[in-house]
mmCIF file of C-alpha atoms in Angstrom:
data_model
loop_
_atom_site.group_PDB
_atom_site.id
_atom_site.type_symbol
_atom_site.label_atom_id
_atom_site.label_comp_id
_atom_site.label_asym_id
_atom_site.label_seq_id
_atom_site.Cartn_x
_atom_site.Cartn_y
_atom_site.Cartn_z
ATOM 1 C CA VAL X 1 89.566 101.230 142.645
ATOM 2 C CA LYS X 2 92.783 100.274 143.744
ATOM 3 C CA PRO X 3 92.957 97.195 141.367
ATOM 4 C CA LYS X 4 94.747 94.210 142.790
ATOM 5 C CA TRP X 5 95.576 92.460 139.645
ATOM 6 C CA LEU X 6 96.068 93.782 135.857
ATOM 7 C CA LEU X 7 95.586 91.912 132.561
ATOM 8 C CA THR X 8 96.681 93.667 129.311
ATOM 9 C CA GLU X 9 97.233 92.252 126.018
ATOM 10 C CA GLY X 10 100.982 92.686 124.461
ATOM 11 C CA THR X 11 101.101 91.908 120.767
ATOM 12 C CA ARG X 12 103.739 94.611 120.301
ATOM 13 C CA ILE X 13 105.345 94.258 123.640
ATOM 14 C CA ASN X 14 108.906 93.764 122.292
ATOM 15 C CA GLN X 15 108.775 96.744 120.122
ATOM 16 C CA THR X 16 109.269 100.333 121.054
ATOM 17 C CA LYS X 17 107.610 102.436 118.422
ATOM 18 C CA GLY X 18 104.265 102.255 117.012
ATOM 19 C CA SER X 19 103.000 103.530 113.801
ATOM 20 C CA THR X 20 99.907 105.829 113.248
ATOM 21 C CA GLU X 21 96.841 105.880 111.165
ATOM 22 C CA LEU X 22 98.725 109.389 110.150
ATOM 23 C CA GLN X 23 101.476 107.449 108.752
ATOM 24 C CA VAL X 24 99.565 105.068 107.009
ATOM 25 C CA LYS X 25 97.746 107.747 105.375
ATOM 26 C CA LYS X 26 100.629 109.269 104.187
ATOM 27 C CA LYS X 27 102.255 106.244 102.708
ATOM 28 C CA ILE X 28 98.974 104.985 100.979
ATOM 29 C CA SER X 29 98.821 108.930 99.595
ATOM 30 C CA ARG X 30 102.353 108.655 98.140
ATOM 31 C CA LEU X 31 101.724 105.152 96.796
ATOM 32 C CA ILE X 32 98.554 106.576 94.959
ATOM 33 C CA LYS X 33 100.389 109.520 93.766
ATOM 34 C CA ASN X 34 103.296 107.451 92.108
ATOM 35 C CA SER X 35 100.903 104.993 90.403
ATOM 36 C CA LYS X 36 99.685 105.286 86.815
ATOM 37 C CA GLY X 37 97.232 102.873 86.719
ATOM 38 C CA LEU X 38 94.820 101.307 88.926
ATOM 39 C CA VAL X 39 95.084 101.089 92.652
ATOM 40 C CA PHE X 40 93.629 98.296 94.752
ATOM 41 C CA ILE X 41 93.476 98.442 98.354
ATOM 42 C CA GLU X 42 93.327 95.316 100.807
ATOM 43 C CA HIS X 43 91.756 96.684 104.217
ATOM 44 C CA PRO X 44 89.312 95.482 106.992
ATOM 45 C CA ILE X 45 85.897 96.179 105.613
ATOM 46 C CA ARG X 46 84.561 96.888 109.436
ATOM 47 C CA ASP X 47 87.655 99.510 110.287
ATOM 48 C CA MET X 48 86.037 102.744 109.643
ATOM 49 C CA ASP X 49 89.076 104.324 110.662
ATOM 50 C CA ARG X 50 91.201 102.761 107.933
ATOM 51 C CA VAL X 51 88.372 103.234 105.322
ATOM 52 C CA LYS X 52 88.079 106.876 106.031
ATOM 53 C CA THR X 53 92.013 106.760 105.928
ATOM 54 C CA VAL X 54 91.755 105.298 102.184
ATOM 55 C CA TYR X 55 88.959 107.721 101.197
ATOM 56 C CA ASP X 56 91.097 110.613 102.220
ATOM 57 C CA ALA X 57 94.315 109.520 100.299
ATOM 58 C CA SER X 58 92.168 108.905 97.228
ATOM 59 C CA LYS X 59 90.627 112.498 97.270
ATOM 60 C CA GLU X 60 93.971 113.966 98.134
ATOM 61 C CA ASN X 61 95.171 112.592 94.761
ATOM 62 C CA ASN X 62 92.018 113.372 92.915
ATOM 63 C CA ARG X 63 90.890 109.818 92.582
ATOM 64 C CA VAL X 64 87.741 108.261 93.480
ATOM 65 C CA PHE X 65 87.306 105.923 95.799
ATOM 66 C CA VAL X 66 85.395 102.519 94.483
ATOM 67 C CA VAL X 67 83.977 100.432 97.190
ATOM 68 C CA ASN X 68 82.642 96.754 97.212
ATOM 69 C CA LEU X 69 78.924 95.748 97.631
ATOM 70 C CA LYS X 70 79.734 94.742 101.569
ATOM 71 C CA LEU X 71 81.225 98.238 102.310
ATOM 72 C CA ALA X 72 78.431 100.016 100.527
ATOM 73 C CA TYR X 73 75.736 98.175 102.607
ATOM 74 C CA LEU X 74 77.815 99.035 105.700
ATOM 75 C CA ILE X 75 78.107 102.699 104.926
ATOM 76 C CA ASN X 76 74.575 102.814 104.122
ATOM 77 C CA ALA X 77 73.568 101.249 107.386
ATOM 78 C CA LEU X 78 75.905 103.513 109.509
ATOM 79 C CA GLY X 79 74.045 106.652 108.007
ATOM 80 C CA GLU X 80 75.419 109.912 109.670
ATOM 81 C CA LEU X 81 77.832 107.628 111.592
ATOM 82 C CA ALA X 82 79.717 106.634 108.501
ATOM 83 C CA PRO X 83 82.931 108.703 107.737
ATOM 84 C CA PHE X 84 81.505 109.916 104.428
ATOM 85 C CA LYS X 85 78.251 109.508 102.598
ATOM 86 C CA LEU X 86 77.590 106.686 100.224
ATOM 87 C CA SER X 87 77.146 109.080 97.065
ATOM 88 C CA ASP X 88 80.690 110.293 97.662
ATOM 89 C CA VAL X 89 82.030 107.179 96.253
ATOM 90 C CA LYS X 90 81.409 104.640 93.444
ATOM 91 C CA ILE X 91 80.096 101.204 94.092
ATOM 92 C CA LEU X 92 81.653 98.402 92.079
ATOM 93 C CA ILE X 93 79.080 95.946 90.852
ATOM 94 C CA PRO X 94 80.816 92.609 90.150
ATOM 95 C CA PRO X 95 79.449 90.086 87.778
ATOM 96 C CA LYS X 96 77.757 87.130 89.329
ATOM 97 C CA SER X 97 77.257 83.463 88.317
ATOM 98 C CA TRP X 98 74.945 84.273 84.999
ATOM 99 C CA GLY X 99 77.524 87.464 84.109
ATOM 100 C CA LEU X 100 74.214 89.343 83.148
ATOM 101 C CA ILE X 101 75.557 92.591 84.496
ATOM 102 C CA HIS X 102 77.921 93.046 81.621
ATOM 103 C CA LYS X 103 75.599 92.309 78.619
ATOM 104 C CA GLU X 104 73.140 94.567 76.877
ATOM 105 C CA ASN X 105 69.482 94.814 76.694
ATOM 106 C CA ILE X 106 68.901 92.171 79.678
ATOM 107 C CA ASP X 107 65.550 92.190 81.478
ATOM 108 C CA PRO X 108 66.497 93.868 84.731
ATOM 109 C CA CYS X 109 64.626 91.120 86.531
ATOM 110 C CA LEU X 110 66.730 88.749 85.383
ATOM 111 C CA ILE X 111 69.731 90.613 86.401
ATOM 112 C CA ASP X 112 68.340 91.137 89.880
ATOM 113 C CA ALA X 113 67.602 87.298 90.239
ATOM 114 C CA ASP X 114 71.559 86.963 89.883
ATOM 115 C CA TYR X 115 72.101 88.786 93.062
ATOM 116 C CA SER X 116 71.080 88.468 96.831
ATOM 117 C CA GLU X 117 68.004 90.570 97.892
ATOM 118 C CA TRP X 118 70.481 93.013 99.996
ATOM 119 C CA GLU X 119 72.631 93.886 96.887
ATOM 120 C CA ARG X 120 69.875 94.673 94.547
ATOM 121 C CA SER X 121 69.157 98.191 95.711
ATOM 122 C CA PHE X 122 72.800 99.164 95.056
ATOM 123 C CA ILE X 123 72.658 97.811 91.423
ATOM 124 C CA LYS X 124 70.571 100.797 90.580
ATOM 125 C CA MET X 125 72.339 103.455 92.099
ATOM 126 C CA PRO X 126 73.512 106.307 89.946
ATOM 127 C CA ASN X 127 77.134 105.865 91.326
ATOM 128 C CA ALA X 128 77.110 102.144 90.709
ATOM 129 C CA ILE X 129 79.855 101.144 88.291
ATOM 130 C CA LYS X 130 80.948 98.375 86.406
ATOM 131 C CA SER X 131 84.598 96.865 85.698
ATOM 132 C CA SER X 132 84.485 98.364 82.161
ATOM 133 C CA GLU X 133 84.776 101.767 83.727
ATOM 134 C CA LEU X 134 87.751 100.972 85.704
ATOM 135 C CA VAL X 135 89.506 99.604 82.354
ATOM 136 C CA ALA X 136 88.487 102.959 80.509
ATOM 137 C CA ASN X 137 89.998 105.259 83.323
ATOM 138 C CA PRO X 138 92.420 103.234 85.441
ATOM 139 C CA SER X 139 94.063 106.290 86.693
ATOM 140 C CA HIS X 140 90.888 107.881 88.170
ATOM 141 C CA TYR X 141 90.019 105.344 90.793
ATOM 142 C CA VAL X 142 91.197 103.584 94.060
ATOM 143 C CA VAL X 143 89.545 100.227 94.282
ATOM 144 C CA CYS X 144 88.417 98.425 97.573
ATOM 145 C CA MET X 145 89.570 94.712 96.862
ATOM 146 C CA ASN X 146 90.280 91.613 98.827
ATOM 147 C CA MET X 147 90.787 87.862 98.327
ATOM 148 C CA PHE X 148 87.652 86.948 98.583
ATOM 149 C CA GLU X 149 87.226 89.336 95.088
ATOM 150 C CA ILE X 150 90.339 88.890 93.485
ATOM 151 C CA GLY X 151 88.792 87.208 90.588
ATOM 152 C CA ASN X 152 87.209 90.283 89.350
ATOM 153 C CA LEU X 153 90.712 90.816 88.126
ATOM 154 C CA ILE X 154 90.013 88.622 85.254
ATOM 155 C CA ASP X 155 87.285 91.129 84.020
ATOM 156 C CA ILE X 156 89.425 94.342 84.848
ATOM 157 C CA LYS X 157 92.525 92.957 83.396
ATOM 158 C CA PRO X 158 94.641 95.628 84.923
ATOM 159 C CA SER X 159 97.698 97.298 83.509
ATOM 160 C CA ASN X 160 100.339 99.005 85.627
ATOM 161 C CA ALA X 161 98.397 98.515 88.600
ATOM 162 C CA ILE X 162 99.446 98.253 92.380
ATOM 163 C CA TRP X 163 98.073 96.523 95.181
ATOM 164 C CA ILE X 164 98.246 97.964 98.575
ATOM 165 C CA LYS X 165 97.950 95.449 101.626
ATOM 166 C CA SER X 166 96.542 97.608 104.235
ATOM 167 C CA SER X 167 95.704 94.869 106.874
ATOM 168 C CA CYS X 168 98.069 92.557 109.267
ATOM 169 C CA GLU X 169 100.215 89.706 108.135
ATOM 170 C CA PRO X 170 99.003 86.423 108.022
ATOM 171 C CA PHE X 171 98.975 84.787 111.602
ATOM 172 C CA CYS X 172 97.752 81.311 110.922
ATOM 173 C CA GLU X 173 97.951 78.658 108.259
ATOM 174 C CA GLU X 174 94.782 79.209 106.650
ATOM 175 C CA MET X 175 95.797 83.129 106.201
ATOM 176 C CA GLU X 176 99.116 82.024 104.935
ATOM 177 C CA ILE X 177 97.744 79.851 102.152
ATOM 178 C CA ASP X 178 95.130 82.691 101.202
ATOM 179 C CA GLU X 179 98.168 85.091 101.047
ATOM 180 C CA GLU X 180 100.120 82.708 98.630
ATOM 181 C CA ILE X 181 97.093 82.312 96.520
ATOM 182 C CA LYS X 182 96.854 86.277 96.394
ATOM 183 C CA VAL X 183 100.505 86.756 95.535
ATOM 184 C CA ASN X 184 100.112 84.293 92.623
ATOM 185 C CA TRP X 185 97.298 86.216 91.181
ATOM 186 C CA LEU X 186 99.242 89.596 91.469
ATOM 187 C CA LYS X 187 102.393 87.950 89.544
ATOM 188 C CA HIS X 188 100.083 86.778 86.940
ATOM 189 C CA PHE X 189 98.900 90.379 86.207
ATOM 190 C CA LYS X 190 101.777 91.998 86.974
ATOM 191 C CA ILE X 191 100.500 94.064 89.787
ATOM 192 C CA LYS X 192 103.034 95.399 92.381
ATOM 193 C CA HIS X 193 102.432 94.690 95.909
ATOM 194 C CA TYR X 194 102.875 97.318 98.836
ATOM 195 C CA HIS X 195 102.135 97.112 102.637
ATOM 196 C CA ALA X 196 100.758 100.159 104.525
ATOM 197 C CA HIS X 197 99.411 99.060 108.106
ATOM 198 C CA ALA X 198 99.021 100.148 111.526
ATOM 199 C CA SER X 199 97.988 97.318 113.857
ATOM 200 C CA GLY X 200 96.716 99.683 116.722
ATOM 201 C CA HIS X 201 98.394 97.413 119.366
ATOM 202 C CA ALA X 202 100.529 99.496 121.842
ATOM 203 C CA PRO X 203 104.247 98.806 121.840
ATOM 204 C CA GLY X 204 106.221 98.216 124.921
ATOM 205 C CA PRO X 205 107.001 101.568 126.573
ATOM 206 C CA GLU X 206 103.223 102.429 126.078
ATOM 207 C CA ILE X 207 101.994 99.470 127.733
ATOM 208 C CA ARG X 208 104.538 100.123 130.494
ATOM 209 C CA ARG X 209 103.107 103.810 130.900
ATOM 210 C CA LEU X 210 99.840 102.523 130.866
ATOM 211 C CA VAL X 211 100.528 99.934 133.951
ATOM 212 C CA LYS X 212 102.013 102.610 135.896
ATOM 213 C CA THR X 213 99.414 105.340 135.541
ATOM 214 C CA ILE X 214 96.836 102.671 136.318
ATOM 215 C CA ASN X 215 98.992 101.851 139.406
#
């Protein structure tokens, strides 16, 4: 090919070492092991490598990974390409605007009407759970959670819980504001905050080796 020009990203070009997904898994597993309450995991929903990391770390510590509706949809859509079966995890069904999911003897049609069409099939699955089950058995679960769902903490009312941020740090003003809001939520519920992430961007020496190899 004899390339004349090479364009490469350099997000971490000034760093000499890179962290691996295995290192992330070990840290998450250690944090789960040392936790006596609920473990919340904030991670990129579409990053199936990270999703598998969290799932494996949960299994190592005899905990059940609890996914949100969007991740449940994605795993279901991927089918055999997903890192695990949807039946291997629990699906957290959050209350919507009417809050009917937590009430007894409610017409199922009314509950369905409170959810989007794509969400309704997951409500009826045998592995669907409500926040009350998390409250009853906090040491049994690792829960997928992000900024958009953090209001669920009001129903869960966690005690001795930890939050593991397994995603990148804020890199714009909007993300910084969201992070500050999230930290305030965690402080309110006395949830300890940890970080375990590998960006996937190559450090300087790896970029140099790449350039020399292509050259």
